[in-house]
mmCIF file of C-alpha atoms and ligand atoms in Angstrom:
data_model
loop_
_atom_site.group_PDB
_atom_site.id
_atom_site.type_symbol
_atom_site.label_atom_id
_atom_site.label_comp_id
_atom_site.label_asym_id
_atom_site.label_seq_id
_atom_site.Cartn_x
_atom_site.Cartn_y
_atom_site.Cartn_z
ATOM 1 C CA UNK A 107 252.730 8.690 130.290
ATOM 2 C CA UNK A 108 255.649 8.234 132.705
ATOM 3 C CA UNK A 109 257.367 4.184 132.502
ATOM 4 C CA UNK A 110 258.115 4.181 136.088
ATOM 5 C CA UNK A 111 255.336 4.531 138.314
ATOM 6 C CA UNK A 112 255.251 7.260 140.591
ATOM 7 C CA UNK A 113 256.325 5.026 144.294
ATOM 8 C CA UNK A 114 257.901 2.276 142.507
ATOM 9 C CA UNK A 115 261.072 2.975 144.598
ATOM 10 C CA UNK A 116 259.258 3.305 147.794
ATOM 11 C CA UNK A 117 257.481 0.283 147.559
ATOM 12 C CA UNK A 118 260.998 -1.158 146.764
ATOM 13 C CA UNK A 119 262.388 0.068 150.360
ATOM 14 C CA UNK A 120 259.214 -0.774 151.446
ATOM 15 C CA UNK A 121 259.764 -4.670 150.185
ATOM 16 C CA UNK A 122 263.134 -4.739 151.129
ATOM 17 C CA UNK A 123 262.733 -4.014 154.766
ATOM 18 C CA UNK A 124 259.666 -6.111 155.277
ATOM 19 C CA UNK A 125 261.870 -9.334 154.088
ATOM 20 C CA UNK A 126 264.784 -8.627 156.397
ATOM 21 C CA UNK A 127 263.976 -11.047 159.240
ATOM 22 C CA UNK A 128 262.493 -13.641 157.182
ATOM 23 C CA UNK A 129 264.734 -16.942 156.762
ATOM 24 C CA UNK A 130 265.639 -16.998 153.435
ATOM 25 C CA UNK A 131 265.059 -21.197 152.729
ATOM 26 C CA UNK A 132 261.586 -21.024 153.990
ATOM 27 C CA UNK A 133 261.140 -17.815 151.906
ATOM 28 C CA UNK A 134 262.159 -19.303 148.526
ATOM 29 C CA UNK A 135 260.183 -22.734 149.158
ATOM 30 C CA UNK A 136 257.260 -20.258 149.901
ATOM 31 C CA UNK A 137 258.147 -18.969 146.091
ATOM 32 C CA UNK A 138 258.296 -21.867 144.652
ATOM 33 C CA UNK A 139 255.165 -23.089 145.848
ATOM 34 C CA UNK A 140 253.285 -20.443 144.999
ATOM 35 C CA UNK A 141 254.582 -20.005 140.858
ATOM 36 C CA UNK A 142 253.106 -23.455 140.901
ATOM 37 C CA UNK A 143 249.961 -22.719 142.598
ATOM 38 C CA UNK A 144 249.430 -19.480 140.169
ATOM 39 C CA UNK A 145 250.337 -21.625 137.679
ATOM 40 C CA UNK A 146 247.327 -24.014 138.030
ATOM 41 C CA UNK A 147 244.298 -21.429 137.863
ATOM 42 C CA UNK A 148 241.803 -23.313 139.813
ATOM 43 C CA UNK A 149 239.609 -21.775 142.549
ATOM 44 C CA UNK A 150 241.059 -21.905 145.833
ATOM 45 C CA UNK A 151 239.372 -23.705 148.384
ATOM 46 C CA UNK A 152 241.681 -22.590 150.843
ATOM 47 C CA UNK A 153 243.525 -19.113 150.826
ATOM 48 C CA UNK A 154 246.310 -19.583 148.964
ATOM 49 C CA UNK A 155 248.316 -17.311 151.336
ATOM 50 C CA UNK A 156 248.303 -19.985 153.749
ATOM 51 C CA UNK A 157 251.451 -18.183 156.001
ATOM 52 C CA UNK A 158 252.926 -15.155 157.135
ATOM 53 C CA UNK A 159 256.246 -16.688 154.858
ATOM 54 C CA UNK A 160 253.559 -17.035 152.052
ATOM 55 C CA UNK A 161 252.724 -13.762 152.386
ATOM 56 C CA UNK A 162 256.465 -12.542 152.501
ATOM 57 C CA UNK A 163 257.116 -14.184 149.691
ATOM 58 C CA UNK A 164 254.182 -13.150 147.205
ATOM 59 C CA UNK A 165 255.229 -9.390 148.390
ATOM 60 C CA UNK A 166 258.907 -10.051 147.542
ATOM 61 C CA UNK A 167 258.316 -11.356 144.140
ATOM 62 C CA UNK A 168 254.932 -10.940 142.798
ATOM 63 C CA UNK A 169 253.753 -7.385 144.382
ATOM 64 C CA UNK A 170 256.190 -5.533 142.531
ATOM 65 C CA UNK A 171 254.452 -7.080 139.308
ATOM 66 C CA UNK A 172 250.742 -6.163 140.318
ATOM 67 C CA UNK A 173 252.207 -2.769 141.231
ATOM 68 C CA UNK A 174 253.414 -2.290 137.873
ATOM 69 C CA UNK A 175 250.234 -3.386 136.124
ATOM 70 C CA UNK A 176 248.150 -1.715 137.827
ATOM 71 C CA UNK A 177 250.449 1.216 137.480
ATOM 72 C CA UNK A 178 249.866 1.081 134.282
ATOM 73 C CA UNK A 179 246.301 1.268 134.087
ATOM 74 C CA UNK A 180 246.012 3.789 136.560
ATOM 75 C CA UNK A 181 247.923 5.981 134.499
ATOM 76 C CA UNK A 182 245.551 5.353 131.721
ATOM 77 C CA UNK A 183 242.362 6.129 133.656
ATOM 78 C CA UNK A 184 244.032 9.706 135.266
ATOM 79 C CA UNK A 185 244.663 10.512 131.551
ATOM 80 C CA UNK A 186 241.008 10.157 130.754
ATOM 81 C CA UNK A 187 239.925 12.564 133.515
ATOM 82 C CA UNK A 188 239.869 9.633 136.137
ATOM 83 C CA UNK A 189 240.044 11.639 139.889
ATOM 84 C CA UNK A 190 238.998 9.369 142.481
ATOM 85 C CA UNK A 191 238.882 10.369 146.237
ATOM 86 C CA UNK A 192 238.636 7.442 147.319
ATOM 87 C CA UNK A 193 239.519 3.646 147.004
ATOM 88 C CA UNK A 194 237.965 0.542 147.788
ATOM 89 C CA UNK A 195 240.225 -2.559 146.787
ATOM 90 C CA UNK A 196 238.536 -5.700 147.093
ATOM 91 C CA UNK A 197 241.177 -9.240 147.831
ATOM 92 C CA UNK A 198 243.568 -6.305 147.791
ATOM 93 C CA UNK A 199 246.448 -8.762 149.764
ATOM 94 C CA UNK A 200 249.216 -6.179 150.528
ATOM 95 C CA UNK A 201 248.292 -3.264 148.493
ATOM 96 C CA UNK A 202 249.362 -3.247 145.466
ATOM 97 C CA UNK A 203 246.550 -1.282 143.644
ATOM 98 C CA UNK A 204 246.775 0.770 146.784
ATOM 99 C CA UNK A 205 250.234 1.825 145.839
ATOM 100 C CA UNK A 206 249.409 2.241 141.851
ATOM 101 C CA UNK A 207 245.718 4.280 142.572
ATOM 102 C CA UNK A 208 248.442 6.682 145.161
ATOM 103 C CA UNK A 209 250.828 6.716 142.702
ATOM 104 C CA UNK A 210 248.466 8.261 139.789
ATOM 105 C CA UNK A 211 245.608 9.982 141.621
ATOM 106 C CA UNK A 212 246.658 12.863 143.164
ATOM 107 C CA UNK A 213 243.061 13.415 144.080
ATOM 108 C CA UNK A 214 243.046 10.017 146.459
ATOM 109 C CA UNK A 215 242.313 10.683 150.235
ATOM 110 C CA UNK A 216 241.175 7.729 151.662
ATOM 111 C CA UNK A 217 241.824 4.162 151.148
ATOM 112 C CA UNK A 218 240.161 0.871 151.987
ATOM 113 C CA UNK A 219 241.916 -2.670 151.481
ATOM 114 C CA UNK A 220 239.890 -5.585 152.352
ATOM 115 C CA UNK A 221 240.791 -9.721 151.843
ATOM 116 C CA UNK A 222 240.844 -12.604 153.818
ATOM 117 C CA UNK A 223 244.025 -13.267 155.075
ATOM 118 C CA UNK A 224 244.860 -11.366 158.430
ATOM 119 C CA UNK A 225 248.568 -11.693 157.676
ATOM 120 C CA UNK A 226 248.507 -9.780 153.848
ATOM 121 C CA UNK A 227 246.832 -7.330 155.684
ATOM 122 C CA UNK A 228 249.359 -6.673 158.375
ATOM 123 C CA UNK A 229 252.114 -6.918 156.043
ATOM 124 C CA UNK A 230 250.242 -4.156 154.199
ATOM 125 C CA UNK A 231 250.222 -2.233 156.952
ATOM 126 C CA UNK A 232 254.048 -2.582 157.255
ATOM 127 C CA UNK A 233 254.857 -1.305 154.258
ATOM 128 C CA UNK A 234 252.371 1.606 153.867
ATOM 129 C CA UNK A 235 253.811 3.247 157.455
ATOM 130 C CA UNK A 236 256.282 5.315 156.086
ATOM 131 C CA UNK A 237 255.071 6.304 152.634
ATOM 132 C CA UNK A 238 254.961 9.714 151.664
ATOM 133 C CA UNK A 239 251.226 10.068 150.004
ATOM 134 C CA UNK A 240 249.169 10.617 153.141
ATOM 135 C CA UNK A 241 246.164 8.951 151.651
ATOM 136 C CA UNK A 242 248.833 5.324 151.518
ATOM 137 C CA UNK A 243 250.114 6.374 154.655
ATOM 138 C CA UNK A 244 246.737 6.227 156.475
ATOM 139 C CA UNK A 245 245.236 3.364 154.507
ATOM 140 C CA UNK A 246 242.835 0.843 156.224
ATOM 141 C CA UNK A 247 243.296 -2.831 155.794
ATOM 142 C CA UNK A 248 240.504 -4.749 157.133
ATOM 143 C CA UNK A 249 239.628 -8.520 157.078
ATOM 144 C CA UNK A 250 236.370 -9.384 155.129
ATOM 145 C CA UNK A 251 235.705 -12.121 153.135
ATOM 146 C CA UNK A 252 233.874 -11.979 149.328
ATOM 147 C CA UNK A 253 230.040 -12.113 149.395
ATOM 148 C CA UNK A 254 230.532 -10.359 153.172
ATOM 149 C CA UNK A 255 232.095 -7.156 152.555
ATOM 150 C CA UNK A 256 231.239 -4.148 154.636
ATOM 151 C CA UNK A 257 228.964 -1.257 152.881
ATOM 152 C CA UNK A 258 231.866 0.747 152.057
ATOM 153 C CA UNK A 259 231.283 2.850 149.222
ATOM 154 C CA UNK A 260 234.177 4.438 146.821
ATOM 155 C CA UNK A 261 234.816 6.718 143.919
ATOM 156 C CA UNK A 262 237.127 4.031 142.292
ATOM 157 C CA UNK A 263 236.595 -0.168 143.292
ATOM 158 C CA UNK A 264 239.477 -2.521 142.326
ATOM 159 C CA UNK A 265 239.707 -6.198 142.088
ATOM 160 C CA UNK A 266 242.956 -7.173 141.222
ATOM 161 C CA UNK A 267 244.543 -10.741 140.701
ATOM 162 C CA UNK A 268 241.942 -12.227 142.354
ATOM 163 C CA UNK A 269 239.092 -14.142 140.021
ATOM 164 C CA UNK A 270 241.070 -16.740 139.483
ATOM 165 C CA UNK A 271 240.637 -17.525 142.653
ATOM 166 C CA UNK A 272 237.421 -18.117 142.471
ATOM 167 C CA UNK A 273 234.863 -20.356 140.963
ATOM 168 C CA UNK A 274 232.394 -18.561 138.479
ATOM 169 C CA UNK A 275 229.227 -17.905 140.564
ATOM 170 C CA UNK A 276 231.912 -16.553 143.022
ATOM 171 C CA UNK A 277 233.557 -14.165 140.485
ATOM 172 C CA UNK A 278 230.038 -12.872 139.029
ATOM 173 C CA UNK A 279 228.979 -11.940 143.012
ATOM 174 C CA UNK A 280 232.646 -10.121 143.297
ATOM 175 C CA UNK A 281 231.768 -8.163 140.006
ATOM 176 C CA UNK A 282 228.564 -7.509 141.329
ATOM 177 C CA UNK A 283 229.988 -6.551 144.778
ATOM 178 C CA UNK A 284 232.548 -4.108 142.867
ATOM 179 C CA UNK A 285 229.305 -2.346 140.975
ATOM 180 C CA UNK A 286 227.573 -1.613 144.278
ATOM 181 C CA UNK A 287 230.175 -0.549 145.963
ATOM 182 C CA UNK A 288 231.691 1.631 143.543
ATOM 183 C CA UNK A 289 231.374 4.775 140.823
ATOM 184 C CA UNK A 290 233.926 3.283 138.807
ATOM 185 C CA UNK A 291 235.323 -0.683 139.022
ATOM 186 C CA UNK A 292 239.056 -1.654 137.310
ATOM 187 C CA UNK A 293 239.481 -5.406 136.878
ATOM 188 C CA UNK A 294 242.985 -6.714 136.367
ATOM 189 C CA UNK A 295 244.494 -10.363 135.638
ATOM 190 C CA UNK A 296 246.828 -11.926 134.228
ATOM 191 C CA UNK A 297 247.486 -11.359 130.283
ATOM 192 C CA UNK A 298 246.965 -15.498 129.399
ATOM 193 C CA UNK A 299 243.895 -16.723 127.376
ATOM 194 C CA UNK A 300 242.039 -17.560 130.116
ATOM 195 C CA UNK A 301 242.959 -14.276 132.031
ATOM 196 C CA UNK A 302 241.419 -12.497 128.994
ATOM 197 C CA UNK A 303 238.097 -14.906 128.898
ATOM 198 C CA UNK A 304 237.594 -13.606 132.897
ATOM 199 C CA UNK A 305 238.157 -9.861 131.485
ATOM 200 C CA UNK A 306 235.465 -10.448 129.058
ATOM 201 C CA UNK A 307 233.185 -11.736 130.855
ATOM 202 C CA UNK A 308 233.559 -8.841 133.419
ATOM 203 C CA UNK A 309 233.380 -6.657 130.445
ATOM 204 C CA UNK A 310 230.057 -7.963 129.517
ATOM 205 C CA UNK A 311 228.702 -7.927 132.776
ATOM 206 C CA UNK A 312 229.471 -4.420 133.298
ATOM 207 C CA UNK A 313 227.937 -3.426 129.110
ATOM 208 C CA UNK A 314 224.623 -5.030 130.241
ATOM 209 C CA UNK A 315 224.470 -2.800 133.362
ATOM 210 C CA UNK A 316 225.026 0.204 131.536
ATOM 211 C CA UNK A 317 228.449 0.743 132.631
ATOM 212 C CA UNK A 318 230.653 3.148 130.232
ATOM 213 C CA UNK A 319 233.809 1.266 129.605
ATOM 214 C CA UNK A 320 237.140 3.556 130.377
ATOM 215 C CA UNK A 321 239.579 1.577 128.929
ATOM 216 C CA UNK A 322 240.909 -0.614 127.393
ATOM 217 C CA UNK A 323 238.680 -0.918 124.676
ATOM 218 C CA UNK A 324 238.338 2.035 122.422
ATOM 219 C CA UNK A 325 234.177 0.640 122.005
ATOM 220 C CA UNK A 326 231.689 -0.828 123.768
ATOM 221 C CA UNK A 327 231.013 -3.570 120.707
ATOM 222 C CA UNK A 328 231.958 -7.049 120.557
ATOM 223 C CA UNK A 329 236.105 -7.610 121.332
ATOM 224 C CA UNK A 330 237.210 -7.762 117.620
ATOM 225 C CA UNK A 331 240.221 -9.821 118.794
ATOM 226 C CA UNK A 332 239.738 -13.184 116.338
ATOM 227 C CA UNK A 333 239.806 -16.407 117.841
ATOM 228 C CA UNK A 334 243.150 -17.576 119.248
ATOM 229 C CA UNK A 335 244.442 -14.146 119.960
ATOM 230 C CA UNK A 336 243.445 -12.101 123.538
ATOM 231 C CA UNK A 337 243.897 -8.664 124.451
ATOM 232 C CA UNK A 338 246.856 -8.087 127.120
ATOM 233 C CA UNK A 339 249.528 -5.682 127.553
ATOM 234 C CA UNK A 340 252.499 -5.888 129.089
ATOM 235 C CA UNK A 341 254.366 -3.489 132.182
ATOM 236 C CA UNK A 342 257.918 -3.378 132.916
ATOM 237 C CA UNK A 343 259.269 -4.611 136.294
ATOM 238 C CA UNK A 344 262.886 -4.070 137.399
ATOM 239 C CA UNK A 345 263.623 -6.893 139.657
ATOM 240 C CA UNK A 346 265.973 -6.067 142.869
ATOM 241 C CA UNK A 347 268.630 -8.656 143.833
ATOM 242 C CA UNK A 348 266.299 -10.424 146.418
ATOM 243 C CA UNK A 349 263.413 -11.221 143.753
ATOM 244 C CA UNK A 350 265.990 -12.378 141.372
ATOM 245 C CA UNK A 351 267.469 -14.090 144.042
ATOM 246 C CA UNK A 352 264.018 -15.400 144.608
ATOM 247 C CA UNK A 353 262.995 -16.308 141.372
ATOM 248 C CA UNK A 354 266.604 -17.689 139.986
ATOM 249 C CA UNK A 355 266.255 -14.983 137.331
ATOM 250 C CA UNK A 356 269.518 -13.322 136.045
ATOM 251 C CA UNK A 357 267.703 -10.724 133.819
ATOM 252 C CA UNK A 358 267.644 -7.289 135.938
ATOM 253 C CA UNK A 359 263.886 -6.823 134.718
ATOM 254 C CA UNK A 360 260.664 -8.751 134.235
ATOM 255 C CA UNK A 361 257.725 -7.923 131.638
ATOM 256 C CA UNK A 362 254.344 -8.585 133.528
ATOM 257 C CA UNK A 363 251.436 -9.770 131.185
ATOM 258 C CA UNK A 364 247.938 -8.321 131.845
ATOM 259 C CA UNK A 365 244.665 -8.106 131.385
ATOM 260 C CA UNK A 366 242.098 -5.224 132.333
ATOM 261 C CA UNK A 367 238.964 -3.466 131.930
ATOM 262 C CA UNK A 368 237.577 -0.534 133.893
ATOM 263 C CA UNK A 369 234.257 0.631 133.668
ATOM 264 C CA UNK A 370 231.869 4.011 135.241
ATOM 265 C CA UNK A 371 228.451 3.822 136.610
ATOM 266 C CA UNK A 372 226.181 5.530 134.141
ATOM 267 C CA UNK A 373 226.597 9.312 134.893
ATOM 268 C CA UNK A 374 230.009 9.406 136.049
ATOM 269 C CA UNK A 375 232.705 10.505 133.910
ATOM 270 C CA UNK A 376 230.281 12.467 131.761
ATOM 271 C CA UNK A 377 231.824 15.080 131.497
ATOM 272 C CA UNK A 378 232.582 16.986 128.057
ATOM 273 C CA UNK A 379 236.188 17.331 128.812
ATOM 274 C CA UNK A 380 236.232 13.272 128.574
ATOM 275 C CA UNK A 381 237.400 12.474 125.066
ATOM 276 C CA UNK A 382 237.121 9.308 123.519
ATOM 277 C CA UNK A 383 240.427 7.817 122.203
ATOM 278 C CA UNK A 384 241.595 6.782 118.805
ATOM 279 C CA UNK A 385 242.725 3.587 119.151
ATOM 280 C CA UNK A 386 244.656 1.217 121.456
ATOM 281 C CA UNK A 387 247.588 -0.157 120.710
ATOM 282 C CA UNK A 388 247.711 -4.253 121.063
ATOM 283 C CA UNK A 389 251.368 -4.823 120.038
ATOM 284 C CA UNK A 390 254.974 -3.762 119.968
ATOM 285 C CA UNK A 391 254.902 -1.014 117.678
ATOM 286 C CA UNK A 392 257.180 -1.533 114.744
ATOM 287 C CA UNK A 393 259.333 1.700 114.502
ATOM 288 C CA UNK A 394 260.914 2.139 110.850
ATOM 289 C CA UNK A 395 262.905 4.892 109.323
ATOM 290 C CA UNK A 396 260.095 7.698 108.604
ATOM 291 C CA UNK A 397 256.931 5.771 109.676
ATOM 292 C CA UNK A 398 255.345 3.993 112.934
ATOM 293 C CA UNK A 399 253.009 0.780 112.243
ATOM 294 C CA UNK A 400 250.668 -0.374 115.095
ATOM 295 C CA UNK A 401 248.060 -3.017 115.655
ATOM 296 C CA UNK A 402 245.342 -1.141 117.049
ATOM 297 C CA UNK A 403 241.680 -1.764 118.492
ATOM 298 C CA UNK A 404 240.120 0.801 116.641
ATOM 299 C CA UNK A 405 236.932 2.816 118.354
ATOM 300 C CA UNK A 406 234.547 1.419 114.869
ATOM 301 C CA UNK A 407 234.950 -1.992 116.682
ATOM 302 C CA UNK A 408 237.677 -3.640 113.974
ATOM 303 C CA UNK A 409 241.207 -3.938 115.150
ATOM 304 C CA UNK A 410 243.895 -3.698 112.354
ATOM 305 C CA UNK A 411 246.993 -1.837 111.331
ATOM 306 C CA UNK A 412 247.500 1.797 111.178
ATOM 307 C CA UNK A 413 250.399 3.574 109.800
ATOM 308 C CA UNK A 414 251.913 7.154 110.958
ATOM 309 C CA UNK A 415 254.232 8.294 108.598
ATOM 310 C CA UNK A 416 256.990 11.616 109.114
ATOM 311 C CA UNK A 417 254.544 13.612 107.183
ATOM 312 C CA UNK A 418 251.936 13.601 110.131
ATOM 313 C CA UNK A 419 254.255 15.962 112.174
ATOM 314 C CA UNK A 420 253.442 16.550 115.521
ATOM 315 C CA UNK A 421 251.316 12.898 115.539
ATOM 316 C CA UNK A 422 254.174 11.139 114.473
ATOM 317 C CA UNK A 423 256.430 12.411 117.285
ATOM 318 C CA UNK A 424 254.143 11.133 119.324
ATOM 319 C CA UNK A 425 253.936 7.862 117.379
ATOM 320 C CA UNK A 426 257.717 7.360 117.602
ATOM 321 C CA UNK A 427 257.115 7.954 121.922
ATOM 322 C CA UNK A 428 254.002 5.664 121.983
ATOM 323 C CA UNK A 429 253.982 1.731 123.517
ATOM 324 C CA UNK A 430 252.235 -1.425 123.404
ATOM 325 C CA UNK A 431 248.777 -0.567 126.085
ATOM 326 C CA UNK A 432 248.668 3.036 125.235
ATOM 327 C CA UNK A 433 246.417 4.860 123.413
ATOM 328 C CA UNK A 434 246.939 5.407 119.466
ATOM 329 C CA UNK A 435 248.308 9.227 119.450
HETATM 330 C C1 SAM B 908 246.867 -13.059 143.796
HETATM 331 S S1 SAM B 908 246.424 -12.202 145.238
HETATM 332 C C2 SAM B 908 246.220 -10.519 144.611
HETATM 333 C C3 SAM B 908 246.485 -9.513 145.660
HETATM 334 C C4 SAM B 908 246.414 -8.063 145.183
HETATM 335 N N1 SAM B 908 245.084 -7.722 144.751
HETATM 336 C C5 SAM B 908 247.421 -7.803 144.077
HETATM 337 O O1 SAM B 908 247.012 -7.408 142.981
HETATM 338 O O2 SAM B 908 248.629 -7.948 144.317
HETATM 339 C C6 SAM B 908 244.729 -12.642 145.493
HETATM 340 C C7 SAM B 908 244.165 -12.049 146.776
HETATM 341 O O3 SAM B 908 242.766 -12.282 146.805
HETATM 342 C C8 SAM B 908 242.401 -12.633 148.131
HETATM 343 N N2 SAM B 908 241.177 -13.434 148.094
HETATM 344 C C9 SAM B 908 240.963 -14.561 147.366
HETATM 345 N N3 SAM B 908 239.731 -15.041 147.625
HETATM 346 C C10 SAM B 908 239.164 -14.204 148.543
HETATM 347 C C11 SAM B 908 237.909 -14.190 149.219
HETATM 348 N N4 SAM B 908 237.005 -15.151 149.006
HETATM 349 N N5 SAM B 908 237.640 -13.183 150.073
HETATM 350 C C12 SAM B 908 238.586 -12.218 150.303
HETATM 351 N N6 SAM B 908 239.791 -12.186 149.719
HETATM 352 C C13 SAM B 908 240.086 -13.170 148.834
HETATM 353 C C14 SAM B 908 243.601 -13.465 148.582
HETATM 354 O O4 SAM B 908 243.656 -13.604 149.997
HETATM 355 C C15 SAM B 908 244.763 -12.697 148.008
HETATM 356 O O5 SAM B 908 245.236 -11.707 148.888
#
C-alpha cells in the first residue's frame, strides 16, 4: 500500500490557494478556537463551523488530517476488491473523504457531499475546480441537514468526523441514514477512547443488520481489545509551513489518530475473489534482526502477538514492509 495518498499534493495546492486572501490573525484565532472545541466532544448545538474564517481554518489545518485517514482506509477497502462508482459523503465539510475515495477508487464517477454549513461547501467547491480526477472535479456539494438528507443512493456512504457532533439518538439516525443510502458505509473518528466506543457502537449496529464488516476487524465477534485499550491506527501527515504556522508546531509532520469501521450490505462484496485477511496489525511493529513481532487482531476473534521470522521467506519480506493499520502479510 502506497504512504502518500494518491492527491495529497493537490489537495496541498488546493489548501494553499484557498487561504491566500484570508487575514492571517483572524485565521489562527479561528484555529485556536476550534482545537478547543474538538477538544471538548460534546454535541453541537450549533454548527461548529460558525464562519467562512472557521471554515478556512479547519481546511488549513485539520483537512489535511481527515484526508490522510481516510486515505488510509480507502486504500484498505480497494485492496479488498472495494470499486465504488459512486460516493455519497454525509457532514462531508470540504471534502476530505471526497479527495481520499478519488484518490483510491479508480472506479469513482460521481460524487455527492452533503452538510450543513453553506460555506464548507463552497470552500469545497474551491478546491475541487482544478483537480485532475474528473469524478473530484465534477463533485456536487449540496446543503442538507442529518435526519433530512435527499434520497441519494451510492455504491460507497461515508461519515467522517462527524458523530461527535452529535448526541446519540442523532448518531444512531446518521448510521441508519448511511445504511439506506448506501451498498457499503465507512465510519471514521478520531483514534481516543471515546472515538473507539462511537466505532463500536456503529460496528454493532451494522452486525445486527447483517452487514459484512470490510475492515478493520479481521471478525465479526466481540472486539477482543481488553478493557482500557481501543483499536486506532495512526496516518502520517506532512504539515506545510502555513499549518505549522497555524498550529505553532515545529515538527514538519503530524501522526493523525483514528478510528474506523466499514461495512457491505448483505450481498455486496460477495464475490469469491474477496479474501478474508489474516490479521490486523494494532501496533508499531517491532522490527529485530531476523524476525518481525506484531500485535495483531486475529480473524479467531483473540488479538495477541505473532512472530515472522527470516525463515518464512517471501512472508517475512513482506513483514519487514508492513505498518501499524495494515493487514498481517
Ligand atoms: C469535523 S467536521 C468533518 C468534516 C469532514 N467529514 C472531514 O472528515 O473532514 C464535521 C462536519 O459535520 C457537519 N455536520 C455536523 N452536524 C451536522 C448535521 N446535523 N447535519 C449536516 N452536517 C453536519 C459539520 O458541518 C462539519 O462539516
Amino acid at each position: 500500500m502506497s504512504r502518500t495518498p494518491a492527491y495529497a499534493a493537490e489537495l496541498r495546492t488546493a489548501l494553499s490557494r484557498a487561504a491566500r486572501g484570508v487575514d492571517e490573525r483572524e485565521l489562527t484565532r479561528a484555529t485556536e478556537a476550534l482545537v478547543s472545541r474538538y477538544r471538548s466532544v460534546a454535541p453541537a448545538s450549533a454548527p461548529i463551523l460558525a464562519s467562512r474564517v472557521h471554515v478556512a481554518a479547519y481546511a488549513a489545518y485539520r483537512m489535511p488530517a481527515t484526508h490522510a485517514a481516510l486515505s488510509r482506509v480507502m486504500a484498505d477497502l480497494a485492496d479488498r476488491g472495494l470499486a465504488p462508482r459512486s460516493l455519497l459523503d454525509l457532514g462531508g465539510g470540504t471534502g476530505a473523504a471526497a479527495w481520499a475515495a478519488a484518490g483510491a477508487f479508480d472506479s469513482l464517477e460521481s460524487v455527492t457531499v452533503l452538510d450543513q454549513v453553506e460555506d464548507a461547501l463552497t470552500l469545497g467547491r474551491d478546491l475541487v475546480a482544478d483537480a485532475a480526477s474528473p469524478a473530484l472535479r465534477g463533485a456536487t456539494f449540496r446543503r442538507a441537514v442529518a435526519g433530512a438528507w435527499p434520497q441519494l443512493e451510492a455504491d460507497l456512504v461515508t461519515v467522517s468526523y462527524v458523530l461527535s457532533e452529535l448526541d446519540e439518538r442523532q448518531q444512531d439516525g446518521l448510521v441508519a441514514d448511511a445504511m439506506r443510502l448506501g451498498r457499503a458505509v465507512v465510519v471514521a473518528e478520531p483514534g481516543t477512547p471515546d472515538g473507539y466506543a462511537r466505532v463500536l457502537r456503529v460496528r454493532s449496529a451494522l452486525l445486527a443488520a447483517g452487514w459484512t464488516l470490510l475492515g478493520p476487524c479481521p471478525h465479526s465477534m466481540e472486539c477482543p481489545l481488553a478493557q482500557g485499550d481501543w483499536c486506532h491506527f495512526a496516518a502520517r501527515v506532512s504539515r506545510s509551513a502555513e499549518h505549522r504556522r497555524l498550529k505553532g508546531a515545529e515538527l514538519s509532520y503530524e501522526d493523525e489518530k483514528f478510528s474506523w469501521v466499514a461495512a457491505a450490505a448483505p450481498g455486496v462484496l460477495d464475490s469469491p475473489t474477496r479474501e478474508a485477511i489474516s490479521g490486523r496489525i494494532l501496533r508499531h511493529p517491532l522490527k529485530r534482526k531476523g524476525l518481525v513481532e506484531f500485535q495483531v487482531c486475529r480473524p479467531d476473534g483473540t488479538a495477541g502477538r505473532e512472530v515472522v521470522s527470516k525463515k518464512a521467506g517471501e512472508r517475512y519480506r513482506r513483514a519487514r514492509d508492513a505498518e501499524w493499520g495494515d493487514a498481517l502479510p
